[in-house]
CSV table of C-alpha atoms in Angstrom, one decimal:
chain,number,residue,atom,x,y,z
A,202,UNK,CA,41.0,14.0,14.6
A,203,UNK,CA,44.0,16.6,15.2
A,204,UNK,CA,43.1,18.2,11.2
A,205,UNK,CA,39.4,18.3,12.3
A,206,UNK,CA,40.1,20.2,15.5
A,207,UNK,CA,42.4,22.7,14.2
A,208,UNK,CA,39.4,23.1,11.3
A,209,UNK,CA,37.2,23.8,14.2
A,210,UNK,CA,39.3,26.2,15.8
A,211,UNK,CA,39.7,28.1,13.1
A,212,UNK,CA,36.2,28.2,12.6
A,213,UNK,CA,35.3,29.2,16.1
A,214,UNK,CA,38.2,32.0,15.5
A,215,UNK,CA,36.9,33.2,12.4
A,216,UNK,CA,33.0,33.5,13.9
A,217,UNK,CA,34.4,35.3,16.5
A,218,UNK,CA,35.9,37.8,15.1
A,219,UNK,CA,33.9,38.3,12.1
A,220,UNK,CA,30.2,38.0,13.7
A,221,UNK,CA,27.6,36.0,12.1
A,222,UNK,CA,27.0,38.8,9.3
A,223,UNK,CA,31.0,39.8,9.1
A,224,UNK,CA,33.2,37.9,7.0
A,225,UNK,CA,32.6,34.0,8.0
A,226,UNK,CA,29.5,33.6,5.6
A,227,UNK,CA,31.5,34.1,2.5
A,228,UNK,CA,35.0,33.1,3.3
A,229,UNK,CA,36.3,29.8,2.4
A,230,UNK,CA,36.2,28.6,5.8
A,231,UNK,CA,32.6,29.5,5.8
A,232,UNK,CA,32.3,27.4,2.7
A,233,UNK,CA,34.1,24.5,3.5
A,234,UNK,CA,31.4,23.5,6.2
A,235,UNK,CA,28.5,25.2,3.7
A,236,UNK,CA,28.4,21.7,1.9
A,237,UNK,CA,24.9,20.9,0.6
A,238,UNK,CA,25.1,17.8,-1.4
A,239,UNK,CA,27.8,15.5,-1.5
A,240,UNK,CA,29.4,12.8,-4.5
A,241,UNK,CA,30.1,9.7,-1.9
A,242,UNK,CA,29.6,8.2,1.6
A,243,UNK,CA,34.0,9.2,2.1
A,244,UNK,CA,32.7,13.0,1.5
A,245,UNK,CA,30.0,12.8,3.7
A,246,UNK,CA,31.5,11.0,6.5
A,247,UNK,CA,34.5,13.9,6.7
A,248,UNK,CA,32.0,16.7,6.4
A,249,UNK,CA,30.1,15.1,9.1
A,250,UNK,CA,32.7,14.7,11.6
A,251,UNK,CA,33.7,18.4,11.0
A,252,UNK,CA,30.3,19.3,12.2
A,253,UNK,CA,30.6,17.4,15.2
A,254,UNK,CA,33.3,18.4,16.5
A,255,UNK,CA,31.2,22.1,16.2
A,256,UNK,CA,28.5,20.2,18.1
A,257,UNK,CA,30.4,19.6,20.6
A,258,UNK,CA,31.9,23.2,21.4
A,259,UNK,CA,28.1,24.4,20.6
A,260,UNK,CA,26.4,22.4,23.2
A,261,UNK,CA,28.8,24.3,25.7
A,262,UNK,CA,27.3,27.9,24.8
A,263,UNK,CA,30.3,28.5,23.0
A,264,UNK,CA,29.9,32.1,21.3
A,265,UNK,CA,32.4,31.3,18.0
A,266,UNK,CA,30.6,28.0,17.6
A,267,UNK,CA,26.9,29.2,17.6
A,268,UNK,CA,28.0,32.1,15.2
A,269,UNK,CA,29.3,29.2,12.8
A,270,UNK,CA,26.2,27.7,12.7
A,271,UNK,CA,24.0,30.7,12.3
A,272,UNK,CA,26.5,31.8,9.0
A,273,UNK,CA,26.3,27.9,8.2
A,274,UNK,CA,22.5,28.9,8.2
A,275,UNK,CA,22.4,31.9,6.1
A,276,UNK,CA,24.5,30.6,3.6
A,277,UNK,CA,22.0,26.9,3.5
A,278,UNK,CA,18.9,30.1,3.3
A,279,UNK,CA,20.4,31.3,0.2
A,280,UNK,CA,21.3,28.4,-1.5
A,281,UNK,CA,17.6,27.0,-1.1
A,282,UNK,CA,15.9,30.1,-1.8
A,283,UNK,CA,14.7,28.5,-5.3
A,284,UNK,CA,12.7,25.9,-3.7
A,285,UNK,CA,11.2,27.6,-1.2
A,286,UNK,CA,7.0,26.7,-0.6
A,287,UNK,CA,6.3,29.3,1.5
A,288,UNK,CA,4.4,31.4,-0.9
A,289,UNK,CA,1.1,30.6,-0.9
A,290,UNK,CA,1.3,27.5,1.3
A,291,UNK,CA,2.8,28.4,3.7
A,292,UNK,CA,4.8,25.8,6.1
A,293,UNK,CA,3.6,26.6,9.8
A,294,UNK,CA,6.6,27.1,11.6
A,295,UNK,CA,8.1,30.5,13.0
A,296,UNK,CA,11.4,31.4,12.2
A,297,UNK,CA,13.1,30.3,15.7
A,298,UNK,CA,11.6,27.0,15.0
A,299,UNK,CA,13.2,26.6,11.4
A,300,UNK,CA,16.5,27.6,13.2
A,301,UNK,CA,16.0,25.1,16.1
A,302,UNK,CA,15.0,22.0,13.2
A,303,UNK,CA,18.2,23.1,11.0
A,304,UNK,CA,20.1,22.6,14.0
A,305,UNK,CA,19.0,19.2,15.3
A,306,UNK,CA,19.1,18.2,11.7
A,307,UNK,CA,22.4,19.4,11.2
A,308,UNK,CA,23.8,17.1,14.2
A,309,UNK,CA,21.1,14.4,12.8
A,310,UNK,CA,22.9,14.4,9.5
A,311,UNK,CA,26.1,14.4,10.5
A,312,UNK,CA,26.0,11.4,13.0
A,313,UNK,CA,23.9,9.2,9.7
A,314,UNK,CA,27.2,10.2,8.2
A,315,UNK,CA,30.2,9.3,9.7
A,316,UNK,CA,28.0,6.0,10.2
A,317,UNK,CA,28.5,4.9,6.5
A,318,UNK,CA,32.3,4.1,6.5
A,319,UNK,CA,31.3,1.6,9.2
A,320,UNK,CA,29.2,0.1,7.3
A,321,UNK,CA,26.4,0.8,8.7
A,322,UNK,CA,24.7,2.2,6.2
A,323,UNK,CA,24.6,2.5,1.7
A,324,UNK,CA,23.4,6.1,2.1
A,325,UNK,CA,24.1,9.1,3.2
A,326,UNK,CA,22.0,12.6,4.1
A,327,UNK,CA,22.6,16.1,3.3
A,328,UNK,CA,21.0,19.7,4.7
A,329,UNK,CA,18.9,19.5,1.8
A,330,UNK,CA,15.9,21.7,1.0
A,331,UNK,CA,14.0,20.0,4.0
A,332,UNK,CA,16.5,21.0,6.3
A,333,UNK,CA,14.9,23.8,8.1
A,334,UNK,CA,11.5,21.5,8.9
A,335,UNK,CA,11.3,19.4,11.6
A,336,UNK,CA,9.6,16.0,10.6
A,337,UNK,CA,6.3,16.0,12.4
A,338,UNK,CA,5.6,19.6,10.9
A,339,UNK,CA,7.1,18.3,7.5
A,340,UNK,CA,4.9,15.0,7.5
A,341,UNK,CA,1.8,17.7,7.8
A,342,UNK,CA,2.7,19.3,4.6
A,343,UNK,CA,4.2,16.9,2.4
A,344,UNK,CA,2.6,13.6,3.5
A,345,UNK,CA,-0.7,12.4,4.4
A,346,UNK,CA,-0.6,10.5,7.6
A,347,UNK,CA,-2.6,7.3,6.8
A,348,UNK,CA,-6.0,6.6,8.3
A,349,UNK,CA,-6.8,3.6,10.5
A,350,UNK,CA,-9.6,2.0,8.6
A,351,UNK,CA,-9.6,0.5,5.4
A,352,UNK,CA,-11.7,-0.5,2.7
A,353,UNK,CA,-11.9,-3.6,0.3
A,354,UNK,CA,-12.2,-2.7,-3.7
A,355,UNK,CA,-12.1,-4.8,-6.5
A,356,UNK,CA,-8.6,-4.5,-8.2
A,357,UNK,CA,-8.0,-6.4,-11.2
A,358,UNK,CA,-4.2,-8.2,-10.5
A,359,UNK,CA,-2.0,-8.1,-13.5
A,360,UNK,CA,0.8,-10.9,-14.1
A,361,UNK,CA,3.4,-10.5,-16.0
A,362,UNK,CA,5.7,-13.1,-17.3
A,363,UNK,CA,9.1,-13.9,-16.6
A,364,UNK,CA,12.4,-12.1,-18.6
A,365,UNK,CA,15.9,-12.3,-18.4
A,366,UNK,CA,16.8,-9.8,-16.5
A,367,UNK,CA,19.3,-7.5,-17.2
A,368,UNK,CA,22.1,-5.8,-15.2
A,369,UNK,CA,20.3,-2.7,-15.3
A,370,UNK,CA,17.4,-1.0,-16.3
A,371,UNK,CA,17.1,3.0,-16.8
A,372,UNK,CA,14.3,4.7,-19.0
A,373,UNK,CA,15.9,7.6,-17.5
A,374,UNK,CA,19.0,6.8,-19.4
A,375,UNK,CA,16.6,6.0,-22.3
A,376,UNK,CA,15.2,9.4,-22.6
A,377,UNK,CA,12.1,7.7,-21.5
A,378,UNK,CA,11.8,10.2,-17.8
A,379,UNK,CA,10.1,13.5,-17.5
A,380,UNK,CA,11.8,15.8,-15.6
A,381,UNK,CA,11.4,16.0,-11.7
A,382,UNK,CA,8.6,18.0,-10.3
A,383,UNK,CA,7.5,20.1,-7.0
A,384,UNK,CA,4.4,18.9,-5.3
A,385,UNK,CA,5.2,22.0,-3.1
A,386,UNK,CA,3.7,21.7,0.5
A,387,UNK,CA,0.4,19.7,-0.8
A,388,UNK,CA,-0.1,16.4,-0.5
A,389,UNK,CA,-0.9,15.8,-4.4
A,390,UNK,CA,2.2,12.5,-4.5
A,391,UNK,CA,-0.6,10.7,-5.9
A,392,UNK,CA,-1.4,12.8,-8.8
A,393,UNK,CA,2.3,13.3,-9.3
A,394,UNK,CA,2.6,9.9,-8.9
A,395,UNK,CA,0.1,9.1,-11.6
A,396,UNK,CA,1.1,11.6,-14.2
A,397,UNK,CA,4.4,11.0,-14.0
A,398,UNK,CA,4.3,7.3,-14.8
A,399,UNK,CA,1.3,8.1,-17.9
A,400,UNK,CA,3.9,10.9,-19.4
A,401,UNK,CA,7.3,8.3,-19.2
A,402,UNK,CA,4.6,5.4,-20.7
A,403,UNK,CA,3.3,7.2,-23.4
A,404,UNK,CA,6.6,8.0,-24.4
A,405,UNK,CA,8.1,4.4,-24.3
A,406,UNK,CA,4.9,2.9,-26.0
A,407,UNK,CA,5.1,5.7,-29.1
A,408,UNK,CA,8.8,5.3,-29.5
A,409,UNK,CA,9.9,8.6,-28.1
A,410,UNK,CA,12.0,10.4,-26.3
A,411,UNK,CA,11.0,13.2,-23.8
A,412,UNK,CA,13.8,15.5,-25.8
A,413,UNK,CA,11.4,14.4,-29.0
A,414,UNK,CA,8.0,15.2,-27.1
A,415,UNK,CA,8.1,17.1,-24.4
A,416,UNK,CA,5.2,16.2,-22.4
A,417,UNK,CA,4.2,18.1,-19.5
A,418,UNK,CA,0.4,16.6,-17.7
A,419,UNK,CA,-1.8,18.4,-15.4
A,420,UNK,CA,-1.2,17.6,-11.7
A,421,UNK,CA,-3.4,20.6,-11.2
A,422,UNK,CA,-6.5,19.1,-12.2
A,423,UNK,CA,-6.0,15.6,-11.6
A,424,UNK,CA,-5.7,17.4,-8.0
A,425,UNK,CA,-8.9,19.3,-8.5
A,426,UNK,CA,-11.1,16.5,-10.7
A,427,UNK,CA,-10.4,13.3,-9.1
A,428,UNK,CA,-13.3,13.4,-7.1
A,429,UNK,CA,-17.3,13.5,-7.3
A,430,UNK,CA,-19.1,13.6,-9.6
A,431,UNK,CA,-16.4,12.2,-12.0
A,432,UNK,CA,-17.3,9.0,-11.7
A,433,UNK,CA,-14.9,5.3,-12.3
A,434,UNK,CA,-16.0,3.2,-15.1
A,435,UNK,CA,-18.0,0.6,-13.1
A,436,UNK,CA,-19.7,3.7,-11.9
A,437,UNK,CA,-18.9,4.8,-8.7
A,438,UNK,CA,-17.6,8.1,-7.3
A,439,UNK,CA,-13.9,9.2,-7.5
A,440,UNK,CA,-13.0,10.0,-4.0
A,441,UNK,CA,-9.5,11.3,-3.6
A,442,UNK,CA,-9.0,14.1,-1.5
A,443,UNK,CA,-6.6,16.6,-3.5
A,444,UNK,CA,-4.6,18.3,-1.5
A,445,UNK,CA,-5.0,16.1,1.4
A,446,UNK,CA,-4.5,12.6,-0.4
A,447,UNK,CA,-5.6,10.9,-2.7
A,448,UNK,CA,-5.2,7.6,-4.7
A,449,UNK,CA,-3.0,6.8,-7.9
A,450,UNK,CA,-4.8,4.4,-9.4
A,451,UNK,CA,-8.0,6.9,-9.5
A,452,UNK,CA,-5.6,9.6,-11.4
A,453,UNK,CA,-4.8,6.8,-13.7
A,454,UNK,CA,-8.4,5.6,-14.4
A,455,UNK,CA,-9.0,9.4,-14.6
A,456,UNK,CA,-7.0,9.9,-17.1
A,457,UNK,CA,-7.9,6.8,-19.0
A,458,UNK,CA,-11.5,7.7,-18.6
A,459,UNK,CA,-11.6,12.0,-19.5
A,460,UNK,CA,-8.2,12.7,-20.6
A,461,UNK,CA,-5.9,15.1,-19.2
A,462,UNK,CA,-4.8,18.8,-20.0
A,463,UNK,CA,-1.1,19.8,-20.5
A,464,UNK,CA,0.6,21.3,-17.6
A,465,UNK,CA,0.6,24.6,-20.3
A,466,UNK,CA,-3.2,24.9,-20.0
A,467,UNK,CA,-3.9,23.8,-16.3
A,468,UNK,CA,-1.0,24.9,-14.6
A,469,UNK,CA,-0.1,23.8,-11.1
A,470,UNK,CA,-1.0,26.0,-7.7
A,471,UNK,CA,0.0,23.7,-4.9
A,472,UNK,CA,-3.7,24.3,-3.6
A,473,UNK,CA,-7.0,22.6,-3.7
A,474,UNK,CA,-8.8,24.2,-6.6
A,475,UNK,CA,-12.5,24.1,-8.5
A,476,UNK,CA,-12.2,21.7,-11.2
A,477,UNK,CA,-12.4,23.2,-15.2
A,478,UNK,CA,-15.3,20.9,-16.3
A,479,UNK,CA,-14.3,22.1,-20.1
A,480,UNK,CA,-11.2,20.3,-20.0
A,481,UNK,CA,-9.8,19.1,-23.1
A,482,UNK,CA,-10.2,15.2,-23.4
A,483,UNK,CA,-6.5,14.5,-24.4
A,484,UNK,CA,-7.0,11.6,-27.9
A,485,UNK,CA,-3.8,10.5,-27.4
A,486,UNK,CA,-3.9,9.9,-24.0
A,487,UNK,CA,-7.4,8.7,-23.3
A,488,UNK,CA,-8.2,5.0,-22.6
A,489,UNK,CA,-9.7,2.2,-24.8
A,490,UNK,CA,-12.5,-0.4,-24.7
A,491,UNK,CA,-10.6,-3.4,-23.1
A,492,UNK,CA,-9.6,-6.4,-25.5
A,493,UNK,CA,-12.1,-9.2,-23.6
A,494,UNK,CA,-15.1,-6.5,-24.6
A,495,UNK,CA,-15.6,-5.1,-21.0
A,496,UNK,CA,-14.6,-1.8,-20.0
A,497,UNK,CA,-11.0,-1.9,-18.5
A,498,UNK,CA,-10.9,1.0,-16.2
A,499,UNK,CA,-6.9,1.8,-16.9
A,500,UNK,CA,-5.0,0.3,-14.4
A,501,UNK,CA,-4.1,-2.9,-12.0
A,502,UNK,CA,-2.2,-4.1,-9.1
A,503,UNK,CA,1.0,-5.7,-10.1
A,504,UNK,CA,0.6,-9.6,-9.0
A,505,UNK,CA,1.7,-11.6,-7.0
A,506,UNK,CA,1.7,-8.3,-5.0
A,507,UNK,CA,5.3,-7.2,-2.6
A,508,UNK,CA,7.1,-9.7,-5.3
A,509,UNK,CA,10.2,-7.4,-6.7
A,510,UNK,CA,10.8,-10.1,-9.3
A,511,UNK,CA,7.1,-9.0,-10.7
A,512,UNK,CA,8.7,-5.4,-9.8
A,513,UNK,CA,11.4,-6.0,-12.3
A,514,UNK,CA,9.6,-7.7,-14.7
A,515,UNK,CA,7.0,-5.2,-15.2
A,516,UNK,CA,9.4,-2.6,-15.3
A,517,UNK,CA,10.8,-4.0,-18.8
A,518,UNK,CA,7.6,-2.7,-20.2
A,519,UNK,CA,6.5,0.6,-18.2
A,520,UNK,CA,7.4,2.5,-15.2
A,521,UNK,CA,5.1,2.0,-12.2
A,522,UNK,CA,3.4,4.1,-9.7
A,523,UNK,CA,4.0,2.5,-6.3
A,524,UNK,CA,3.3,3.8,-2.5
A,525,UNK,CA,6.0,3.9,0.4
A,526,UNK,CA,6.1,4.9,3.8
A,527,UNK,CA,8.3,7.7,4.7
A,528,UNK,CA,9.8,8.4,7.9
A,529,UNK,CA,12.5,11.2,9.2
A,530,UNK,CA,15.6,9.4,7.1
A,531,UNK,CA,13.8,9.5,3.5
A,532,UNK,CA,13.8,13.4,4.5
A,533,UNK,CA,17.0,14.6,4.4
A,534,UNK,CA,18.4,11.4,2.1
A,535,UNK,CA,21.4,13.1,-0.6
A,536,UNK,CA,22.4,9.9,-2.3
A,537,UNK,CA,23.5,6.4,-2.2
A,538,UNK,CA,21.6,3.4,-1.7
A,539,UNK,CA,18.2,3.7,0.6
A,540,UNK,CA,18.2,0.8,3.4
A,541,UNK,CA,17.1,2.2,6.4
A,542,UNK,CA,14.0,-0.1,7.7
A,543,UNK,CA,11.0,1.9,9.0
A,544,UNK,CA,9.7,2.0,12.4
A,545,UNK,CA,6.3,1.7,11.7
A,546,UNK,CA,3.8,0.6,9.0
A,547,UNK,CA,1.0,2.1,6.7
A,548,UNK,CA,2.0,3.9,3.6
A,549,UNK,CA,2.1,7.8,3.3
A,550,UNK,CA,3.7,9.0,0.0
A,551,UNK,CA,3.8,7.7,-3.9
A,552,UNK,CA,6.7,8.0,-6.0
A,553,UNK,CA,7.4,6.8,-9.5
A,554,UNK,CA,9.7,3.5,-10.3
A,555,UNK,CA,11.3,4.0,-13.0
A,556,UNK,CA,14.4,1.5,-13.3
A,557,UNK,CA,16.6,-1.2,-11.3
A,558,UNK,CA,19.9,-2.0,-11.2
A,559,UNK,CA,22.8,-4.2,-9.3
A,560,UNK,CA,24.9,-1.3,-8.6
A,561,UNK,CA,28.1,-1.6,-6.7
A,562,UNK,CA,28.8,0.3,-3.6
A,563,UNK,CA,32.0,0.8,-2.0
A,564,UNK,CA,32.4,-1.7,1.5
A,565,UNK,CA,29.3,-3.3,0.3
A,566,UNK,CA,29.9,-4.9,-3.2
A,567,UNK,CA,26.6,-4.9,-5.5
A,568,UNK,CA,23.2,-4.2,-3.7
A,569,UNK,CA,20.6,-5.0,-6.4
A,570,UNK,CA,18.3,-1.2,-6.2
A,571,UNK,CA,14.9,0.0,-7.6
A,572,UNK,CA,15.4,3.7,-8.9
A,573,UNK,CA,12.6,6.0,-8.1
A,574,UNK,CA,11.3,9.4,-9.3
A,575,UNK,CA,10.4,11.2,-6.3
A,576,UNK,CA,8.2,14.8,-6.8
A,577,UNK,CA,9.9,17.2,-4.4
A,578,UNK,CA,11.9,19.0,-6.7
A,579,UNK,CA,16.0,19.0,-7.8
A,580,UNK,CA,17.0,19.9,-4.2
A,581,UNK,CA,16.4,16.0,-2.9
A,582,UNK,CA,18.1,13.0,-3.4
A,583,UNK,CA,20.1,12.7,-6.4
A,584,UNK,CA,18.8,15.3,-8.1
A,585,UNK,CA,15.3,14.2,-7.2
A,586,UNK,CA,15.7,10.6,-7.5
A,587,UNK,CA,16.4,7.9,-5.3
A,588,UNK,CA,18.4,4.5,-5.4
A,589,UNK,CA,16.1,1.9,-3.0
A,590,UNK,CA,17.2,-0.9,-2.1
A,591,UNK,CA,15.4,-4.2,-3.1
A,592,UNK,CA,14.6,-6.8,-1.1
A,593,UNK,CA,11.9,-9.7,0.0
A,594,UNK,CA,8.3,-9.0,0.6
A,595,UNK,CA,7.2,-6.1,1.1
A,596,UNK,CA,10.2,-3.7,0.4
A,597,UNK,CA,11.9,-1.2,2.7
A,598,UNK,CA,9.4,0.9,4.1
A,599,UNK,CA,6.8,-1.5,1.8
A,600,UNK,CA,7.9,0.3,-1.1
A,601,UNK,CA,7.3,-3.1,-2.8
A,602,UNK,CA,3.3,-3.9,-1.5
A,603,UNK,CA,1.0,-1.4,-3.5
A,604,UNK,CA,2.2,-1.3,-7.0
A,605,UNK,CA,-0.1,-0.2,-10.2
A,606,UNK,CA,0.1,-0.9,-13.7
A,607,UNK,CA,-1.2,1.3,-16.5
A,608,UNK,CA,-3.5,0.6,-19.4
A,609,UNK,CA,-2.1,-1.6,-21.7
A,610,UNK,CA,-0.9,-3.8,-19.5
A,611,UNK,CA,-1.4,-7.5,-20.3
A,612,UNK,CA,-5.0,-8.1,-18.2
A,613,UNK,CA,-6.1,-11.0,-16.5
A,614,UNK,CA,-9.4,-11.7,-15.5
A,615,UNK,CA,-8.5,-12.4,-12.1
A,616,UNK,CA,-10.5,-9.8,-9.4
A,617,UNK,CA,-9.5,-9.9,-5.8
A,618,UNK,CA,-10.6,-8.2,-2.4
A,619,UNK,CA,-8.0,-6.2,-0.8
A,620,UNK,CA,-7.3,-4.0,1.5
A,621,UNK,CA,-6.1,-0.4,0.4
A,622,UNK,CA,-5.3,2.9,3.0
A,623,UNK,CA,-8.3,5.3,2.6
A,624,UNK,CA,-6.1,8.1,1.4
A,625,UNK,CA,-1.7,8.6,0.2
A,626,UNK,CA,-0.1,12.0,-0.4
């Protein structure tokens, strides 16, 4: 506590007499606190109990400190300049509010931090590229808050059978992942969702790597197509909502159904948009007739449903859309193992599974994880990943309850009733 009060009081000296455009920003002082992403919980923790001791000399009006954190500011602006969203869709907050939800995040962050040497916690947060958004104005843009009713559709379940499992799984590793992607402030998860796990799938099915076949899909017009008239293959309208939600498993049967452009031909606004109805109907990646005769309409819902065995076992052959809830803590998460519980229930986001492993985590021992491809860009998570934790039922945040396989999985003829939210981003 002595070292991190003389850091502090250097700091406070250095603001001071430097000014918040003077000399702090860019002097190694400056930098020490200007820490954006760190390697371990131990790295976090320190960092964090730097920043409160600031707190604590900031909440008294203390000129020095308040200059710190504006520099601490300015230097986070620049280093997330890449990855702004603001262009074009535009994030409604003024700039006093971005300053006033960097701040309460910064003290948010730190205290999540010095938490995991207790622990408390298998993860740890950052000032990532969310940093400046408070979480309320940040679940408008990059969520889609779930609607109260539901609806029944018929989902064909797909079982899988039992493997040995190994210690751990990776078509990252493999060569098998497409790069991480920007949904940008659009609720679109789905579509990312959907493309992501059809690109990683072709690859594994053909033998290839993404380094041998680069493959880049449309979100663009999975975002602008998946709705009326294009219809489902028993006939009904596609009715996901674009930028305001929509569902994976219609991007799937989409895609299985009409094709999909490359990324190169459709390229990716971040915006509603009029579909192209001259799209090119992709050979390779287009669906067939079914084996039992019928027409299979590209997807299922893994079964026995919020099962992470089934999770697992599926994941030997394919990677797997799935929903989640997020809540203010997936925000701002920089690495480690996921575990914090949510508060609440309904899903509001789609990510990609791509992996699971029984990794071993200092003060903990081995947590058995899903790894996840998330689509907010590089700046989040591990380089936009996530390790999340596995456990019974229905997952943390029910990461493990809505799970869909793509075409060709191993059909059943088993159709069920249930209940799926009207709309995911």
């Amino acid at each position: 506590m002595i070292a991190n009060n003389l850091f502090v009081a250097t700091i406070l000296f250095a603001a001071s007499a430097a000014g918040v455009h003077g000399g702090l920003a860019s002097s190694p002082i400056g930098r020490q606190l200007a820490i954006f992403s760190f390697d371990d919980a131990s790295s976090a923790a320190n960092w964090g109990s730097q920043v409160l001791e600031l707190k604590q000399m900031y909440l008294k009006q203390d000129e020095g400190a308040r200059k710190a954190v504006a520099a601490l500011y300015e230097q986070w602006q620049a280093a997330f300049a890449k990855y702004d969203d603001r262009e074009g869709t535009k994030v409604d907050m003024s700039p006093s509010q971005r300053m006033e939800a960097f701040v309460s995040n910064l003290w948010s962050v730190a205290e999540t931090n010095v938490r995991n040497p207790e622990k408390k916690s298998k993860y740890w947060q950052s000032m990532n590229r969310f940093a400046d958004i408070d979480f309320a104005t940040f679940s408008r843009h990059y969520l889609t808050p779930i609607e109260p009713d539901f609806e029944d559709i018929d989902i064909i379940d797909i079982d899988f059978k039992p493997v040995n499992f190994i210690e751990c799984l990776d078509w990252d590793a493999k060569g098998k992942l497409t790069p991480v992607k920007n949904q940008g402030a659009c609720g679109s998860c789905w579509a990312f969702s959907a493309a992501a796990a059809a690109e990683s799938n072709y690859l594994i099915r053909n033998g290839q790597t993404y380094a041998s076949n680069p493959i880049d899909l449309s979100e663009q017009q999975l975002v602008d197509c998946v709705n009326a008239p294009r219809t489902r293959v028993d006939g009904s309208s596609m009715t996901s909502g674009g930028c305001s939600g929509g569902r994976s498993w219609e991007a799937m049967e989409f895609i299985y159904k009409y094709g999909v452009y490359p990324e190169s031909k459709y390229p990716y606004t971040a915006s509603d948009g009029t579909c192209q109805l001259d799209f090119l109907l992709s050979k390779e990646l287009k669906g067939k007739t079914a084996t039992s005769g019928a027409s299979s309409p590209g997807w299922g819902r893994l079964a026995p449903s919020s099962d992470p065995e089934a999770i697992k076992t599926a994941l030997h052959d394919q990677t797997l859309s799935h929903y989640i809830r997020v809540e203010q803590p997936f925000q701002l998460y920089d690495g480690g193992i996921f575990d914090t519980p949510c508060t609440s229930s309904g899903i509001n986001h789609a990510t990609l599974y791509y992996g699971y492993c029984d990794s071993k985590l200092e003060n903990f021992g081995i947590v058995d994880t899903f790894k996840i491809k998330n689509s907010w860009g590089s700046g989040w998570g591990e380089n936009g990943k996530m390790r999340l934790e596995k456990t019974a039922g229905d997952g943390i945040c029910e990461a493990q309850k809505y799970v869909w396989v793509d075409e060709p999985a191993e059909w059943t003829s088993k159709i069920s009733k249930v209940p799926r939210p009207l709309l995911s981003g």
